[in-house]
XYZ file of C-alpha atoms in Angstrom:
270
model
C -20.437 -30.246 11.235
C -17.109 -29.229 12.803
C -17.236 -26.699 15.679
C -16.304 -23.116 14.907
C -13.136 -23.461 16.971
C -11.977 -26.404 14.848
C -12.686 -24.483 11.640
C -10.770 -21.461 12.921
C -7.861 -23.656 13.999
C -7.771 -25.388 10.611
C -7.804 -22.015 8.836
C -4.932 -20.746 11.017
C -2.931 -23.921 10.310
C -3.480 -23.368 6.593
C -2.269 -19.769 6.920
C 0.847 -20.951 8.792
C 1.583 -23.537 6.087
C 1.251 -20.847 3.435
C 3.658 -18.604 5.334
C 6.231 -21.363 5.788
C 6.125 -22.183 2.090
C 6.410 -18.582 0.892
C 8.466 -16.849 3.591
C 11.423 -16.347 1.229
C 9.385 -14.649 -1.458
C 6.561 -12.983 0.457
C 8.472 -9.838 1.540
C 9.644 -9.214 -2.045
C 6.108 -9.631 -3.373
C 4.824 -7.311 -0.635
C 7.379 -4.641 -1.583
C 6.456 -4.889 -5.272
C 2.751 -4.508 -4.528
C 3.317 -1.639 -2.087
C 5.309 0.495 -4.515
C 3.369 -0.566 -7.634
C 1.500 2.769 -7.685
C 4.780 4.698 -7.885
C 6.192 2.275 -10.452
C 3.142 2.581 -12.697
C 3.123 6.380 -12.404
C 6.821 6.620 -13.259
C 6.386 4.418 -16.354
C 3.269 6.387 -17.374
C 5.271 9.633 -17.230
C 7.839 8.124 -19.576
C 5.149 7.429 -22.180
C 3.228 10.663 -21.543
C 6.258 12.917 -21.301
C 4.947 15.693 -23.559
C 1.471 15.745 -22.008
C 2.856 15.970 -18.473
C 5.331 18.709 -19.411
C 2.660 20.767 -21.178
C 0.246 20.392 -18.255
C 2.797 21.725 -15.748
C 3.762 24.539 -18.099
C 0.129 25.588 -18.633
C -0.869 25.239 -14.958
C 2.047 27.150 -13.474
C 3.391 29.186 -16.393
C 6.810 27.854 -15.475
C 8.219 27.668 -18.984
C 9.250 24.571 -20.914
C 12.628 24.141 -19.193
C 11.298 24.129 -15.619
C 8.327 21.966 -16.608
C 10.695 19.459 -18.220
C 12.895 19.404 -15.114
C 9.852 18.808 -12.927
C 8.655 15.843 -15.005
C 12.192 14.440 -15.157
C 12.609 14.691 -11.382
C 9.151 13.240 -10.797
C 9.691 10.305 -13.135
C 13.275 9.462 -12.178
C 12.581 9.918 -8.459
C 9.775 7.368 -8.565
C 11.601 4.831 -10.731
C 14.888 5.036 -8.826
C 13.070 4.892 -5.478
C 11.153 1.790 -6.574
C 14.321 0.052 -7.783
C 16.063 0.749 -4.461
C 13.102 -0.588 -2.476
C 12.901 -3.753 -4.571
C 16.688 -4.240 -4.318
C 16.459 -3.581 -0.531
C 19.232 -1.016 -0.785
C 19.093 2.346 1.014
C 15.394 1.756 1.723
C 15.004 4.673 4.206
C 16.497 7.118 1.673
C 14.275 5.704 -1.077
C 11.209 6.124 1.153
C 12.101 9.732 1.983
C 12.619 10.410 -1.729
C 9.180 8.990 -2.528
C 7.710 11.090 0.291
C 9.167 14.097 -1.519
C 7.519 12.965 -4.773
C 4.141 12.753 -3.016
C 4.590 16.305 -1.701
C 5.616 17.605 -5.135
C 2.620 16.007 -6.828
C 0.230 17.256 -4.146
C 1.313 20.829 -4.835
C 1.908 20.649 -8.600
C -1.372 18.919 -9.459
C -3.453 20.903 -6.915
C -4.352 17.681 -5.084
C -4.444 19.607 -1.795
C -7.925 20.890 -2.671
C -9.309 17.540 -3.841
C -10.179 15.576 -0.705
C -10.502 12.219 -2.460
C -7.100 12.358 -4.137
C -5.521 13.941 -1.052
C -6.671 10.939 1.007
C -5.164 8.634 -1.586
C -1.840 10.457 -1.437
C -1.887 10.242 2.353
C -2.576 6.522 2.011
C 0.476 6.151 -0.239
C 2.449 7.925 2.469
C 1.108 5.323 4.886
C 2.481 2.566 2.676
C 5.895 4.224 2.681
C 5.804 4.478 6.464
C 5.090 0.760 6.587
C 8.180 0.107 4.456
C 10.175 2.460 6.646
C 9.010 0.639 9.762
C 10.105 -2.668 8.251
C 13.545 -1.328 7.353
C 13.938 0.035 10.883
C 12.810 -3.243 12.435
C 15.483 -5.059 10.432
C 18.159 -2.664 11.645
C 18.298 -3.892 15.226
C 21.492 -2.012 15.914
C 19.670 1.304 15.820
C 17.894 0.279 19.026
C 21.025 -0.865 20.838
C 20.989 0.370 24.401
C 17.382 1.561 24.230
C 15.545 0.398 27.348
C 12.418 -1.699 26.826
C 9.431 -2.517 28.998
C 7.877 -5.986 29.143
C 10.143 -7.135 26.312
C 8.533 -4.630 23.921
C 11.031 -2.692 21.834
C 10.514 0.537 19.880
C 10.538 -1.406 16.609
C 7.493 -3.358 17.766
C 5.637 -0.086 18.298
C 6.596 0.809 14.725
C 4.988 -2.444 13.594
C 1.841 -1.352 15.436
C 1.998 2.004 13.643
C 2.318 0.207 10.319
C -0.792 -1.869 11.013
C -2.773 1.226 11.971
C -1.686 2.995 8.780
C -3.161 0.106 6.814
C -6.584 1.205 8.044
C -6.081 4.592 6.357
C -4.894 2.876 3.184
C -7.909 0.577 3.177
C -10.393 3.400 3.765
C -9.434 4.902 0.396
C -10.918 1.779 -1.235
C -14.366 2.138 0.334
C -17.138 3.064 -2.097
C -20.040 4.113 0.182
C -22.600 3.275 -2.491
C -26.177 2.213 -1.719
C -26.090 -1.248 -3.230
C -26.330 -4.509 -1.307
C -23.015 -5.925 -2.553
C -21.078 -2.677 -2.038
C -22.372 -2.341 1.529
C -21.415 -5.973 2.227
C -18.007 -5.415 0.623
C -17.286 -2.344 2.761
C -18.451 -3.977 6.022
C -16.598 -7.232 5.285
C -13.370 -5.393 4.503
C -13.561 -3.043 7.494
C -14.160 -5.962 9.868
C -10.993 -7.721 8.723
C -8.837 -4.576 8.541
C -9.809 -3.776 12.146
C -8.696 -7.286 13.172
C -5.362 -6.613 11.458
C -5.033 -3.217 13.164
C -5.570 -4.583 16.694
C -3.481 -7.668 15.965
C -6.130 -10.344 16.545
C -5.859 -13.468 14.356
C -3.597 -11.172 12.364
C -2.117 -13.496 9.751
C -5.424 -15.195 9.009
C -7.309 -11.881 8.787
C -4.651 -10.303 6.553
C -4.471 -13.309 4.194
C -8.267 -13.476 3.940
C -8.384 -9.791 3.046
C -5.569 -10.228 0.506
C -7.513 -12.958 -1.315
C -10.739 -10.935 -1.181
C -9.137 -7.730 -2.477
C -7.234 -9.573 -5.203
C -10.404 -11.111 -6.644
C -12.419 -7.877 -6.303
C -9.589 -5.925 -7.932
C -9.495 -8.188 -10.992
C -13.274 -8.012 -11.387
C -14.056 -4.366 -10.592
C -10.904 -2.601 -11.803
C -10.213 -4.437 -15.068
C -8.838 -1.345 -16.824
C -7.308 -3.489 -19.598
C -10.832 -4.108 -20.920
C -11.449 -0.361 -21.412
C -10.021 1.549 -24.421
C -7.150 3.842 -23.397
C -8.841 6.939 -24.822
C -11.726 6.681 -22.348
C -11.304 8.474 -18.961
C -12.643 5.341 -17.237
C -9.455 3.514 -18.269
C -7.230 5.819 -16.190
C -9.698 5.868 -13.306
C -9.833 2.074 -13.074
C -6.058 1.811 -13.483
C -5.536 4.176 -10.553
C -7.936 2.151 -8.397
C -6.258 -1.097 -9.469
C -2.775 -0.049 -8.370
C -4.104 1.632 -5.220
C -5.652 -1.714 -4.260
C -2.383 -3.486 -5.066
C -0.599 -1.144 -2.648
C -3.045 -2.112 0.120
C -2.504 -5.797 -0.724
C 1.248 -5.195 -0.432
C 0.814 -3.690 3.020
C -1.238 -6.670 4.155
C 1.330 -9.129 2.781
C 4.047 -7.252 4.663
C 2.071 -7.677 7.893
C 1.767 -11.409 7.143
C 5.509 -11.672 6.508
C 6.550 -9.673 9.592
C 3.855 -10.863 11.979
C 1.829 -8.591 14.243
C 4.727 -7.738 16.578
C 4.737 -7.498 20.359
C 2.052 -4.820 20.627
C -0.878 -6.987 19.545
C -3.641 -9.146 20.972
C -2.074 -12.241 19.396
C 1.136 -11.678 21.352
C -0.668 -10.959 24.619
C -2.724 -14.160 24.231
C 0.544 -16.151 24.376
C 1.279 -14.607 27.791
C -2.204 -15.372 29.108
């Protein structure tokens, strides 16, 4: 049997080969997964226009005109923001626009008083911050003339912030149920997300978690198998796209690397 070190080295080599073969497409796939929740919600509003308008009108007594304007702004803001992110045009402005959508929905749908959905909205904000950090890290000119210490630039601290925000995003997926598989699933996932957060074996840990979440998502959140009239359909669909957003964040970490503020980087200096 091969030593653990050899197995770990072989796994890291496999992760590097995967990255070399997909480096052109990985960031685009990561962006699509990250904003998939907004994209799905925007499309859903298009098909549920009347229901959304009536809900806002009944909840706030705003009248049909204001309720229609709210739904229009909500829908178009999400769709336009997603298109800009995917096209990699005006990404910071798109992110700030989507931040505004999150705030609007938190107030309009009374999410502020529902801890579970509030945490999920905060997690979506974390995904946007990760995109914002990436767009800032690409714009090197914004850091021109900024002094650095030990070759660590402000953009590398933003990469660290993005990795830490992934922990918040992942925590929204935990189930905390008293079953053997669920407990294993939560512990397994938390172990790998902590490795990603501290930047230790980052690419391997992130890719392993991506594969794990992808399989679990297809099995546990198969909303397409549930009739649309059942509430479980919408619940599973929400969980499915929330998981896809976490997968997108992990893929973005794989594409960008852990950055200078990480254990992987410090190991090179040792």
